JSON list of C-alpha atoms in Angstrom, two decimals:
[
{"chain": "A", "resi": 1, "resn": "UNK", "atom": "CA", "xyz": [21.70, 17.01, 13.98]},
{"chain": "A", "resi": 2, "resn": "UNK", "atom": "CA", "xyz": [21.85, 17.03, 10.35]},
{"chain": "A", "resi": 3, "resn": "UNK", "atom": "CA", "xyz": [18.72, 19.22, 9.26]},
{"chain": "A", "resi": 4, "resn": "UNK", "atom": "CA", "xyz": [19.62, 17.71, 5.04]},
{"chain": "A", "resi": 5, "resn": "UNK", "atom": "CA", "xyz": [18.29, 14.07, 7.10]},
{"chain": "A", "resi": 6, "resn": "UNK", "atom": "CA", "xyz": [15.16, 15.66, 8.21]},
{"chain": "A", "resi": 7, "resn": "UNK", "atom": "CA", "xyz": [14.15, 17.26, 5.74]},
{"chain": "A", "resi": 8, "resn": "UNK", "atom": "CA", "xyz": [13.05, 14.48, 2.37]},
{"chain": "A", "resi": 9, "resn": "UNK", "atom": "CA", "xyz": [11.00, 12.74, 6.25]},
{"chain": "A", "resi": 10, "resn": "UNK", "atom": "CA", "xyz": [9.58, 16.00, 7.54]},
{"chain": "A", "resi": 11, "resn": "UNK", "atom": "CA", "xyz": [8.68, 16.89, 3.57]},
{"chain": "A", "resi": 12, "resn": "UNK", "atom": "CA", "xyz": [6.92, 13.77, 3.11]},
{"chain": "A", "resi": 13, "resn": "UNK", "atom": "CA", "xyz": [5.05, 13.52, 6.84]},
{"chain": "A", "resi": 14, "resn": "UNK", "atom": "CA", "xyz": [3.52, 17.07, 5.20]},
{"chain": "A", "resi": 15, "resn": "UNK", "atom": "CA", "xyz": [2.76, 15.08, 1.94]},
{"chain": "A", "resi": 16, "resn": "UNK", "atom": "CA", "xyz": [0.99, 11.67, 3.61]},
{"chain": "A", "resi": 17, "resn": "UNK", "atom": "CA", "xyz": [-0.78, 14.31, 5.89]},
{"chain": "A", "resi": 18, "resn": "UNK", "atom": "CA", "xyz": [-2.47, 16.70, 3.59]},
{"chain": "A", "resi": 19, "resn": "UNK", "atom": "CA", "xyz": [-2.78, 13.66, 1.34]},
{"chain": "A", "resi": 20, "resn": "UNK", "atom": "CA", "xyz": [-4.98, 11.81, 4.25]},
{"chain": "A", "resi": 21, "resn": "UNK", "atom": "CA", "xyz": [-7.02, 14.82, 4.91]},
{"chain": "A", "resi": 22, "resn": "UNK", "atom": "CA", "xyz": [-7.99, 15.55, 1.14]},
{"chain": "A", "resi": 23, "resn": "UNK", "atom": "CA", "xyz": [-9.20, 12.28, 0.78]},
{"chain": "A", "resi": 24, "resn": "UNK", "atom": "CA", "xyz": [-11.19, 12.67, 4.57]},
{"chain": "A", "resi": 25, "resn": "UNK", "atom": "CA", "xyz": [-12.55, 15.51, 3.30]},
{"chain": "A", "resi": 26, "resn": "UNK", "atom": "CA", "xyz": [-14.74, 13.62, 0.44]},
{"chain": "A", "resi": 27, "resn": "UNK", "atom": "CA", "xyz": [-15.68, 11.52, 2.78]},
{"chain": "A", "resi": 28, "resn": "UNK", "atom": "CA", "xyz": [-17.19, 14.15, 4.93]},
{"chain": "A", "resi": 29, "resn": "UNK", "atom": "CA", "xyz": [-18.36, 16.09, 1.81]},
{"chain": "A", "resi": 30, "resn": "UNK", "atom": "CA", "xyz": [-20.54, 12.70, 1.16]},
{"chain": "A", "resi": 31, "resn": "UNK", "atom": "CA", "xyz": [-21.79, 12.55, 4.51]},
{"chain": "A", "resi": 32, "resn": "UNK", "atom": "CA", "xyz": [-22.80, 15.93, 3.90]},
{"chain": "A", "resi": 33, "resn": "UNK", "atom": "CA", "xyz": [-25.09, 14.97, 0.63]},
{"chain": "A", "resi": 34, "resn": "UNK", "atom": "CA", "xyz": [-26.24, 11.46, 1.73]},
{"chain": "A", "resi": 35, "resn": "UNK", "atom": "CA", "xyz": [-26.58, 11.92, 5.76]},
{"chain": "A", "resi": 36, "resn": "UNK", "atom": "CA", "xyz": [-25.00, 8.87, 6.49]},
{"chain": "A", "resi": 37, "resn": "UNK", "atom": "CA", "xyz": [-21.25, 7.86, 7.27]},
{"chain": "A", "resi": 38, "resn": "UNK", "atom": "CA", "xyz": [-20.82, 5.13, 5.58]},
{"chain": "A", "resi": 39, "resn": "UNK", "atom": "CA", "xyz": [-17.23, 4.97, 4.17]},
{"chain": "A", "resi": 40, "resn": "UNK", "atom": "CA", "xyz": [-15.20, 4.63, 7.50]},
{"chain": "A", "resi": 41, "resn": "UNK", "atom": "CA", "xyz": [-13.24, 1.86, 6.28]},
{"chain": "A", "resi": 42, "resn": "UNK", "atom": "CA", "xyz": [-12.04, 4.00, 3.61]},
{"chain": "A", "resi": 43, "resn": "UNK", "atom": "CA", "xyz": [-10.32, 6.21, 6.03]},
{"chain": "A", "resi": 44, "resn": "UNK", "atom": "CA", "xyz": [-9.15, 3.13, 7.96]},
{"chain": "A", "resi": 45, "resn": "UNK", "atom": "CA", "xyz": [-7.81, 1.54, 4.99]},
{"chain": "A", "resi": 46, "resn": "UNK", "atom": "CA", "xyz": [-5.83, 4.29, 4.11]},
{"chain": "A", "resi": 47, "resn": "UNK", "atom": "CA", "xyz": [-4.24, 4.65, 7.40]},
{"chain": "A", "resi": 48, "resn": "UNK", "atom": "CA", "xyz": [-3.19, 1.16, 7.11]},
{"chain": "A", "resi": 49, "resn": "UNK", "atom": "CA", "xyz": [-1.97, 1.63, 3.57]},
{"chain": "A", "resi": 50, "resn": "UNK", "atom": "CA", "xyz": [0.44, 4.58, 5.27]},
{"chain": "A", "resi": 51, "resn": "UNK", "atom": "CA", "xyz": [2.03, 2.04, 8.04]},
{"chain": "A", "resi": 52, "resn": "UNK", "atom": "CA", "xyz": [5.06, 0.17, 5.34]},
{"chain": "A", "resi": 53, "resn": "UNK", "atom": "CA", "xyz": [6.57, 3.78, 5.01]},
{"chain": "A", "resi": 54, "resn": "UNK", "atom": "CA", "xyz": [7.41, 4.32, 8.60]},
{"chain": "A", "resi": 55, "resn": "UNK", "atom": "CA", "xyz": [8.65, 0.47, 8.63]},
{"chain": "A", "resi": 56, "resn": "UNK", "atom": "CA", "xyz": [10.59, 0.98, 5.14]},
{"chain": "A", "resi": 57, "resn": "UNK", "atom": "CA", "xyz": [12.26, 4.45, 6.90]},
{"chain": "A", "resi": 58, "resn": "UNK", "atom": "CA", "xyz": [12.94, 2.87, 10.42]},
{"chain": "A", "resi": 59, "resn": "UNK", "atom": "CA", "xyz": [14.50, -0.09, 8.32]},
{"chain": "A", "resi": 60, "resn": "UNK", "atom": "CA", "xyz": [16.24, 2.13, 6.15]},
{"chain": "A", "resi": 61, "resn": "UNK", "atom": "CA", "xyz": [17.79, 4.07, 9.68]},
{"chain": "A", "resi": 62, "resn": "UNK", "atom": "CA", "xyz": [18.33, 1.42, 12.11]},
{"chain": "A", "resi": 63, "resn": "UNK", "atom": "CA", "xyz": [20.20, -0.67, 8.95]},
{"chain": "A", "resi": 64, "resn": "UNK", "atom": "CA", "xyz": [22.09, 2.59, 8.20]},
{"chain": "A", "resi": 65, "resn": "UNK", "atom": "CA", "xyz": [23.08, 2.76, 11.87]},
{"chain": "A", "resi": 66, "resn": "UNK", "atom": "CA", "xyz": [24.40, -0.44, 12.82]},
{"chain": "A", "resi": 67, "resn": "UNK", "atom": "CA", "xyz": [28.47, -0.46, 12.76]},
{"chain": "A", "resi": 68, "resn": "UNK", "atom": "CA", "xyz": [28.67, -4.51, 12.06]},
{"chain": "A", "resi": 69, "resn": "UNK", "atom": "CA", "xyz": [27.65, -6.14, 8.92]},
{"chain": "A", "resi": 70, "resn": "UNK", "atom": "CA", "xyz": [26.01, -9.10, 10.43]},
{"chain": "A", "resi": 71, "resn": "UNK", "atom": "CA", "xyz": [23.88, -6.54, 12.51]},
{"chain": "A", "resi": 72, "resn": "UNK", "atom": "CA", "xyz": [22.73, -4.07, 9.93]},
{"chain": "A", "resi": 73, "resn": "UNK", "atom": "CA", "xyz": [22.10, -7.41, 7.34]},
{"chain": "A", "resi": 74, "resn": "UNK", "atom": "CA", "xyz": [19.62, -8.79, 10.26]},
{"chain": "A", "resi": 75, "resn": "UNK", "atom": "CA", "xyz": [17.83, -5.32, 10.79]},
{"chain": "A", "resi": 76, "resn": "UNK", "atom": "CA", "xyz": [17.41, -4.81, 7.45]},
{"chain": "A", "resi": 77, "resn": "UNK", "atom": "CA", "xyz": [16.05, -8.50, 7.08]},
{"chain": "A", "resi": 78, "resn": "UNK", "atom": "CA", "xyz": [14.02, -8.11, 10.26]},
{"chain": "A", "resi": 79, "resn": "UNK", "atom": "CA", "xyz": [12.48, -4.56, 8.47]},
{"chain": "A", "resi": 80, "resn": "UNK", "atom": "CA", "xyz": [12.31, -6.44, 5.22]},
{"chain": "A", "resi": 81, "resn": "UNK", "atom": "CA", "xyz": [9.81, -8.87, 6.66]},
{"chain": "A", "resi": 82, "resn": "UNK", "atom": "CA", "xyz": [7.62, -6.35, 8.42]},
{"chain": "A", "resi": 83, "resn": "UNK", "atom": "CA", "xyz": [7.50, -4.07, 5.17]},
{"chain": "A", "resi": 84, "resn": "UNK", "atom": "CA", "xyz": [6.36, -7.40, 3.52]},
{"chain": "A", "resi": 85, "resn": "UNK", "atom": "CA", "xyz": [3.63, -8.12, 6.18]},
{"chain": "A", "resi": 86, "resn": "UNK", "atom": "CA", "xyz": [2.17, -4.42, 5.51]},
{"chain": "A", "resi": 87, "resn": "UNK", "atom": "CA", "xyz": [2.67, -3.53, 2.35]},
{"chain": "A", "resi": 88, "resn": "UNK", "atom": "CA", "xyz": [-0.69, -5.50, 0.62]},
{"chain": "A", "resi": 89, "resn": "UNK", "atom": "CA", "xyz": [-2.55, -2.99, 2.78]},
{"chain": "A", "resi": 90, "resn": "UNK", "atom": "CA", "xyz": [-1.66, -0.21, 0.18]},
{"chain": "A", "resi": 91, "resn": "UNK", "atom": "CA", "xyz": [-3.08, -1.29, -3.06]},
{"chain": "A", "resi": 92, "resn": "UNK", "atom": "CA", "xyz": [-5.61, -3.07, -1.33]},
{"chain": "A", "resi": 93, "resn": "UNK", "atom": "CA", "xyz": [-7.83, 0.13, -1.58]},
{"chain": "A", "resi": 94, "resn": "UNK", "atom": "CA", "xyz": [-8.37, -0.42, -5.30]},
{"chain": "A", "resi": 95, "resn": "UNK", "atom": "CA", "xyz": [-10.43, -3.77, -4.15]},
{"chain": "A", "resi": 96, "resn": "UNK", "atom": "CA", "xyz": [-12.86, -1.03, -2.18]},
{"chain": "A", "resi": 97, "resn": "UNK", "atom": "CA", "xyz": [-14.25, -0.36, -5.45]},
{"chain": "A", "resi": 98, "resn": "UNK", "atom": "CA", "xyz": [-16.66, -3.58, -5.04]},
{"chain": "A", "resi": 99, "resn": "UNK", "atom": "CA", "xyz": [-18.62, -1.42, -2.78]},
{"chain": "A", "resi": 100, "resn": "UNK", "atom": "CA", "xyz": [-19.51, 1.41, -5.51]},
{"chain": "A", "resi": 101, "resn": "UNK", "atom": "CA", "xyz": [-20.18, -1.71, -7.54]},
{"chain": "A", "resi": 102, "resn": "UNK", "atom": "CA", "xyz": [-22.33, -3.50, -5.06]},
{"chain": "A", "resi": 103, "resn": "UNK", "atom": "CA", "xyz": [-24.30, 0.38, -4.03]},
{"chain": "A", "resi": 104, "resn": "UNK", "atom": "CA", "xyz": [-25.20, -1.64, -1.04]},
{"chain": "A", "resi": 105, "resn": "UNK", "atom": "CA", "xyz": [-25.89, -0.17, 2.55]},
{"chain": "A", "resi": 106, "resn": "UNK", "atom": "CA", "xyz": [-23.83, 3.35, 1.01]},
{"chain": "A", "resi": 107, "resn": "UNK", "atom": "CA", "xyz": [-26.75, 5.83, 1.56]},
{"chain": "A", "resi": 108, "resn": "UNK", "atom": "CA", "xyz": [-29.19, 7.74, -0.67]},
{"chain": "A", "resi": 109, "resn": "UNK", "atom": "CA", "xyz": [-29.08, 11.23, -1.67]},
{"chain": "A", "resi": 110, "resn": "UNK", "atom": "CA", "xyz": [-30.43, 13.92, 0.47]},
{"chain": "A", "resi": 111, "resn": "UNK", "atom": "CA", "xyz": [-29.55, 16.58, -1.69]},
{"chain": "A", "resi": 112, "resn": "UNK", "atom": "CA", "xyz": [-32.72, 17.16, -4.39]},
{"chain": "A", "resi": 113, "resn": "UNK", "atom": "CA", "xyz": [-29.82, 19.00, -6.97]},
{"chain": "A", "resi": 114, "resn": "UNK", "atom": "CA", "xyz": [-28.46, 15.59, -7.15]},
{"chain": "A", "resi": 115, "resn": "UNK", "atom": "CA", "xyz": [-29.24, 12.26, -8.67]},
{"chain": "A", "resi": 116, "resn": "UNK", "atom": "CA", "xyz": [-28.43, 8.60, -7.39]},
{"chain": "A", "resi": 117, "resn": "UNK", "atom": "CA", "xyz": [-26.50, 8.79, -10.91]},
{"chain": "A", "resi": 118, "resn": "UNK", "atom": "CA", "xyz": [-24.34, 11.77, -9.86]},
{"chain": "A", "resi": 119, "resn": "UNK", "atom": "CA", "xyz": [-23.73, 10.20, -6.76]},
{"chain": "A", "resi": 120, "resn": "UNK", "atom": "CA", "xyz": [-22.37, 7.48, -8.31]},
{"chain": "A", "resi": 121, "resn": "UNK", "atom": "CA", "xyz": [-19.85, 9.20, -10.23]},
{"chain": "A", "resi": 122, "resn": "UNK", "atom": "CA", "xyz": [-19.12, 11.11, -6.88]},
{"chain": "A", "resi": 123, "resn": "UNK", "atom": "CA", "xyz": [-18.52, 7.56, -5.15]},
{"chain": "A", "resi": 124, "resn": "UNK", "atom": "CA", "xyz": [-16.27, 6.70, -8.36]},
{"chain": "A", "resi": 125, "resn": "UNK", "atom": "CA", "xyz": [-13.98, 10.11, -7.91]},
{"chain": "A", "resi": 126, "resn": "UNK", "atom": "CA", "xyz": [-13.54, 9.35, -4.14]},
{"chain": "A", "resi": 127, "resn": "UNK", "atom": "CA", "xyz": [-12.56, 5.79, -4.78]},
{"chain": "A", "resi": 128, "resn": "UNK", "atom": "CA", "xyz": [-10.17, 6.59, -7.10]},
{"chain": "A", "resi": 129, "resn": "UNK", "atom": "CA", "xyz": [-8.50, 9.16, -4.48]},
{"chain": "A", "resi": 130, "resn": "UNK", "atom": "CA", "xyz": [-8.32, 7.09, -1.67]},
{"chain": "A", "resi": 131, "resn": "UNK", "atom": "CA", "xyz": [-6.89, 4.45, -3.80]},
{"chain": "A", "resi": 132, "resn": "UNK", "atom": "CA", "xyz": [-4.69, 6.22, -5.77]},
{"chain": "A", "resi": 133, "resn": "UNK", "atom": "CA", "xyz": [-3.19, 7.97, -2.70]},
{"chain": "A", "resi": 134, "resn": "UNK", "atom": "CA", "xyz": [-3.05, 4.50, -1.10]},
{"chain": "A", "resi": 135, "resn": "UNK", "atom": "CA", "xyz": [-0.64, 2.90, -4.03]},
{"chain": "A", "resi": 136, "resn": "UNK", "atom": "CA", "xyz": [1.25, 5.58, -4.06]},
{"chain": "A", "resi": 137, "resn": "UNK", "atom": "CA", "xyz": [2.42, 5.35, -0.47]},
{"chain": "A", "resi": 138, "resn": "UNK", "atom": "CA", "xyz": [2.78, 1.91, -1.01]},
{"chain": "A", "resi": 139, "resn": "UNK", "atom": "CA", "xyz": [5.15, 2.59, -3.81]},
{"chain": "A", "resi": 140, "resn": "UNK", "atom": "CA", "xyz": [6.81, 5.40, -2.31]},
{"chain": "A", "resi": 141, "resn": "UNK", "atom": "CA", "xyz": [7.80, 2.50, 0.97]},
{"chain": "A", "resi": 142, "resn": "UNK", "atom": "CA", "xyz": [8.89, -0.12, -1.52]},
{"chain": "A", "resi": 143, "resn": "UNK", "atom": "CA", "xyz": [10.67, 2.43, -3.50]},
{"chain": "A", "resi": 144, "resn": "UNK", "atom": "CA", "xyz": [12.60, 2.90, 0.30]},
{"chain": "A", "resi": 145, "resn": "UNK", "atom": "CA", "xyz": [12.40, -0.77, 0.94]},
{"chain": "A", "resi": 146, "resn": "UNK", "atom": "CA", "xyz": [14.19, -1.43, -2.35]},
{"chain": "A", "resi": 147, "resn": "UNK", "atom": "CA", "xyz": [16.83, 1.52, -1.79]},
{"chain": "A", "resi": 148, "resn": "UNK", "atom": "CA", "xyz": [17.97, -0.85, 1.86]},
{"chain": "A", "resi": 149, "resn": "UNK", "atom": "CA", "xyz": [18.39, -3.72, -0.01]},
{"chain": "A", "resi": 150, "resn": "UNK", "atom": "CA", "xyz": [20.38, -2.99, -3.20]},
{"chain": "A", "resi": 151, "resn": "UNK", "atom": "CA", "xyz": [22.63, -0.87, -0.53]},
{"chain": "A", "resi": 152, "resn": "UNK", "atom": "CA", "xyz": [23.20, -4.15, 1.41]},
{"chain": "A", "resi": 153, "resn": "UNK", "atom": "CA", "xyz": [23.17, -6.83, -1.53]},
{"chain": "A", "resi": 154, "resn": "UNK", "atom": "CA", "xyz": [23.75, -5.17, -4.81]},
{"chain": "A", "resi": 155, "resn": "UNK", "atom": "CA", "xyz": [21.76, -4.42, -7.84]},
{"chain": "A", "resi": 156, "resn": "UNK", "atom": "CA", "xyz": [20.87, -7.59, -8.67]},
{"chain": "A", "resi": 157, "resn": "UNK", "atom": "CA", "xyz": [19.72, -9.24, -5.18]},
{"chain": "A", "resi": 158, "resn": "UNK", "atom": "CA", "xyz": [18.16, -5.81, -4.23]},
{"chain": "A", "resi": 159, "resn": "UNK", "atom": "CA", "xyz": [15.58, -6.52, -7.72]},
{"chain": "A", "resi": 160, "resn": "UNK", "atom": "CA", "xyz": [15.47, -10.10, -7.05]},
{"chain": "A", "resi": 161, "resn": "UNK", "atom": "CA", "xyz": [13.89, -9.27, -3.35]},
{"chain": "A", "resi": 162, "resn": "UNK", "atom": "CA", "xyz": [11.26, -7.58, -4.77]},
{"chain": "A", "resi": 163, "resn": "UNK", "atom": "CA", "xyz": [9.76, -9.91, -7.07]},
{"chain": "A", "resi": 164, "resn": "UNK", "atom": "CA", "xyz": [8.66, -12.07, -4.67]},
{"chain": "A", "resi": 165, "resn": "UNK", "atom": "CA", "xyz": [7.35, -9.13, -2.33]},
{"chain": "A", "resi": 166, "resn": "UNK", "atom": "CA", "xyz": [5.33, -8.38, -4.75]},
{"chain": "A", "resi": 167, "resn": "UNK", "atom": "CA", "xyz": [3.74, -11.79, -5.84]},
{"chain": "A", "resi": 168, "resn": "UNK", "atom": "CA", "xyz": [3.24, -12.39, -2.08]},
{"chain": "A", "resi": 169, "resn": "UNK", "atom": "CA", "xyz": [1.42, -9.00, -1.91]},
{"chain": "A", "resi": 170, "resn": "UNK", "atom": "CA", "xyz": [-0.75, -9.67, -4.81]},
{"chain": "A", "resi": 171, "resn": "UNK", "atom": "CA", "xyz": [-1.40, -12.96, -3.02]},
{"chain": "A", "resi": 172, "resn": "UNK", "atom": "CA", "xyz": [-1.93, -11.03, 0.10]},
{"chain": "A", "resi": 173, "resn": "UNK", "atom": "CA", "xyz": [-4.52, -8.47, -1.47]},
{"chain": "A", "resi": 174, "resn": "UNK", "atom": "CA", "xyz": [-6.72, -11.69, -1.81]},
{"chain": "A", "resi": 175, "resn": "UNK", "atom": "CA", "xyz": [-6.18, -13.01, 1.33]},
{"chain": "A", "resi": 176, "resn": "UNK", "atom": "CA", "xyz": [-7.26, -9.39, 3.00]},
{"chain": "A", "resi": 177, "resn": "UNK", "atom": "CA", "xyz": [-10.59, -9.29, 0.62]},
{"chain": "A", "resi": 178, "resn": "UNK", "atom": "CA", "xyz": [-12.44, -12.86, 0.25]},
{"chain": "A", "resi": 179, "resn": "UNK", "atom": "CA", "xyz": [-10.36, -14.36, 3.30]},
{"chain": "A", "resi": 180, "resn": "UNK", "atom": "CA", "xyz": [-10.22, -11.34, 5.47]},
{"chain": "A", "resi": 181, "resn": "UNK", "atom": "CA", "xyz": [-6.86, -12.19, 6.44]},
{"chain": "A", "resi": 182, "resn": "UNK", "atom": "CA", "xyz": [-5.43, -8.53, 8.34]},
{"chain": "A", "resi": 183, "resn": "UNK", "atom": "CA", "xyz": [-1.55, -7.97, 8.44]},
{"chain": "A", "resi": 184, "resn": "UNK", "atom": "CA", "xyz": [-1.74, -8.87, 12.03]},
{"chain": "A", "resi": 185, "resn": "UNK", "atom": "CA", "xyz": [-3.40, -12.12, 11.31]},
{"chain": "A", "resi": 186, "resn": "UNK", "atom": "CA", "xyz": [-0.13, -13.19, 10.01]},
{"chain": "A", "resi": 187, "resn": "UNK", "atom": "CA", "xyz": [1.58, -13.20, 13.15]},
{"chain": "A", "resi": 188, "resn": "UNK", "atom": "CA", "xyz": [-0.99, -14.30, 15.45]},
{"chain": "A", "resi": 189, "resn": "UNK", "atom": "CA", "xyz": [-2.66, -17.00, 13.66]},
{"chain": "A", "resi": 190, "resn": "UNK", "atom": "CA", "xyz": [0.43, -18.23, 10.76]},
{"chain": "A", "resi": 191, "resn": "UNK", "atom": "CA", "xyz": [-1.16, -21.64, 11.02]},
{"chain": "A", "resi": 192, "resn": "UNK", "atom": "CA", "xyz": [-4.35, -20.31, 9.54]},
{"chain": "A", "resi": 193, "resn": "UNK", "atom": "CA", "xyz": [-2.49, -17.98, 7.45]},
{"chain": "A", "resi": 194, "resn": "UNK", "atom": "CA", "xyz": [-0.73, -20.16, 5.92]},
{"chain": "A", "resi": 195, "resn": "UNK", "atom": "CA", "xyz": [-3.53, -22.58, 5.02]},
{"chain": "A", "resi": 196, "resn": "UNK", "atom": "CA", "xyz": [-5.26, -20.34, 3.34]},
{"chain": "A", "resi": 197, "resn": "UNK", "atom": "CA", "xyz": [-2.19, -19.47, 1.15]},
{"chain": "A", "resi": 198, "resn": "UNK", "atom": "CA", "xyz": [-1.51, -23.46, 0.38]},
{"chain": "A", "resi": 199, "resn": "UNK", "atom": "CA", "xyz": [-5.43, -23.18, -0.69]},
{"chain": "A", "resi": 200, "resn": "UNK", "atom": "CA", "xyz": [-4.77, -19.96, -2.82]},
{"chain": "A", "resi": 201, "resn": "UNK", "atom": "CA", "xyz": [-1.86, -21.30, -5.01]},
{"chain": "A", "resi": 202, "resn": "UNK", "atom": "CA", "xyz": [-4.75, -23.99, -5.87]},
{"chain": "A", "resi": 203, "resn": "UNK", "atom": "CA", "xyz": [-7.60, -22.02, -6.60]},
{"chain": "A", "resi": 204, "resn": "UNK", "atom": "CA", "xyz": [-7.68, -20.65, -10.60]},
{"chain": "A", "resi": 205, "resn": "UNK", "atom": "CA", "xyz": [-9.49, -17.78, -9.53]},
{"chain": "A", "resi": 206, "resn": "UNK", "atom": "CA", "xyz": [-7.28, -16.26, -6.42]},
{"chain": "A", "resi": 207, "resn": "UNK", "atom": "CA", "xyz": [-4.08, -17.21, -8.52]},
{"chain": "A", "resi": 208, "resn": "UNK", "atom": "CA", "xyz": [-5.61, -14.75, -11.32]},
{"chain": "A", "resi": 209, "resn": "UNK", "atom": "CA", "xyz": [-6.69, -11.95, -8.94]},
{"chain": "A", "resi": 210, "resn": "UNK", "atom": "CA", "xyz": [-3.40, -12.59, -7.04]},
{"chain": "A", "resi": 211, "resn": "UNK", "atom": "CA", "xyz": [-1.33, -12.33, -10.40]},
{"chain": "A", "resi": 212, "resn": "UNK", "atom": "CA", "xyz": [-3.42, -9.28, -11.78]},
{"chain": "A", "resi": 213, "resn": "UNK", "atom": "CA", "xyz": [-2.68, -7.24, -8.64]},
{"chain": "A", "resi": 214, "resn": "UNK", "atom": "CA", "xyz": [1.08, -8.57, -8.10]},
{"chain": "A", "resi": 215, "resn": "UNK", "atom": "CA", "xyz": [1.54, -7.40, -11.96]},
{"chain": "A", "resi": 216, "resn": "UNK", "atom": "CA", "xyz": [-0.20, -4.03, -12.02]},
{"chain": "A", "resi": 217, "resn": "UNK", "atom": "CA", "xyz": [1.64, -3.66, -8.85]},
{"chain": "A", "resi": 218, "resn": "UNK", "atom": "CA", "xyz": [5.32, -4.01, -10.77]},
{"chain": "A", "resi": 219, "resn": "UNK", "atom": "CA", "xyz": [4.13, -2.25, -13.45]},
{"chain": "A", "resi": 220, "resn": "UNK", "atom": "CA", "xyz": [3.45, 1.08, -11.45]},
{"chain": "A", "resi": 221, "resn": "UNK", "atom": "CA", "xyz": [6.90, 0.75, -9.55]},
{"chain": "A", "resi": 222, "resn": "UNK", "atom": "CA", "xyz": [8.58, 0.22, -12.33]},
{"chain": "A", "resi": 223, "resn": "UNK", "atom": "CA", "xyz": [7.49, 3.72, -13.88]},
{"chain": "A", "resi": 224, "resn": "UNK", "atom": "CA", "xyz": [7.52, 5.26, -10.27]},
{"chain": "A", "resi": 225, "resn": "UNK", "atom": "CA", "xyz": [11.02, 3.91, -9.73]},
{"chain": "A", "resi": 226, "resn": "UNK", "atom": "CA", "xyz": [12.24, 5.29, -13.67]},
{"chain": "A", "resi": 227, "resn": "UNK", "atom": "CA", "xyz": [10.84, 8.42, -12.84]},
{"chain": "A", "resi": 228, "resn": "UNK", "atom": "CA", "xyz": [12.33, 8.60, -9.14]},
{"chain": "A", "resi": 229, "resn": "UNK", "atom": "CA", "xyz": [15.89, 7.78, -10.68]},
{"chain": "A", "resi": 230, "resn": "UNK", "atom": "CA", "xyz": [16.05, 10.24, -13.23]},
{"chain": "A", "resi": 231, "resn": "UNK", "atom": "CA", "xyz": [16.92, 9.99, -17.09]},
{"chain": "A", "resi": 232, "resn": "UNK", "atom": "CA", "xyz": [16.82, 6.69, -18.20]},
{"chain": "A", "resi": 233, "resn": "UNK", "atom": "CA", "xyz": [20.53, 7.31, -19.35]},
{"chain": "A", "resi": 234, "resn": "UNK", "atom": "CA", "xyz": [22.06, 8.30, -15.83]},
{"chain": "A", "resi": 235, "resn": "UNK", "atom": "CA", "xyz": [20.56, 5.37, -13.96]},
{"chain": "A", "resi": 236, "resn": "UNK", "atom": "CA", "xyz": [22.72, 3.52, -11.70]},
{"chain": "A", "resi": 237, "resn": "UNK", "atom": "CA", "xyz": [20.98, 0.05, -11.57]}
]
């Protein structure tokens, strides 16, 4: 076995791991001051936003693996559309931040050294680490994603596949917060799913949230995928 193969996954498992338990740890640090638990679906949500990079690598393998074109084109397609599926869970974290605005059902201080004010700030700081941590393993699954396809179709097609990933993700952000449509939803209910996304392309509102996310979204990639390429001079695509 090739130990130069394992290494970039068994370097990264370390990464998303100690990654996941930092941002556990404010969570449990807040307990701590407030006496109550009450940002468990932070920790959920950021196990979900961890799921496209297994996909993205098991598309990246299996496509890498197959000895016929036709059957590496539909594994990668098949991986493609899974990644897709998953993905919005990763900068979906950012919309967690309506919480810390809302200070609704999130505990009061217990700790007389510290004000509802500081705990606010405190709220802010973890926020910003679970969703910050959550992007970037989105990014660092579409940057694997993207890898897949411009290997199989080019430079061109490889780019062209993500720009609609991405809309659909910013479309699927909304769908996860004010629809609460999950990833899973999409395969067991597409009926439903797919109502609410004919109803989405008509609302103002959704189309701007959708648009907002699906831009900041190719803005970040585009500076994570610069900086994972190298000098701007010795890039390939």
């Amino acid at each position: 076995m090739d130990m130069r193969a394992i290494r970039p996954a068994a370097r990264l498992s370390l990464v998303v791991g100690l990654s996941f338990l930092s941002c556990v740890l404010f969570v449990f640090v807040r307990l701590a001051l407030t006496g109550r638990f009450a940002q468990g679906y932070l920790i959920w949500n950021l196990f979900l936003a961890a799921v496209p990079i297994p996909i993205a690598w098991l598309g990246a393998a299996l496509s890498a693996s197959r000895k016929s074109r036709a059957g590496t084109v539909a594994t990668a397609l098949v991986a493609f559309a899974a990644w897709i599926v998953f993905y919005p869970n990763a900068p979906y974290i950012f919309t967690d931040f309506i919480h810390v605005v809302r200070r609704a059902g999130l505990g009061s201080v217990t700790a007389t050294w510290l004000s509802e004010y500081d705990l606010l700030w405190y709220d802010i700081v973890m926020n910003a680490a679970f969703a910050f941590v959550g992007h970037y393993l989105g990014l660092i699954s579409m940057y694997v994603m993207h890898g897949t396809m411009r290997s199989l179709f080019g430079r061109v097609a490889g780019w062209a596949m993500m720009v609609p990933a991405i809309l659909l993700s910013g479309f699927g952000i909304h769908f996860g917060r004010f629809a609460r449509i999950n990833s899973w939803d999409v395969m067991v209910d597409p009926a439903r799913s797919m109502r609410v996304m004919v109803e989405a392309f008509t609302d103002p509102a959704a189309l701007l949230f959708s648009l907002a996310f699906a831009l900041f979204i190719a803005l970040t990639y585009v500076i994570f995928y610069l900086t994972k390429r190298g000098e701007m001079g010795k890039l390939d695509a």
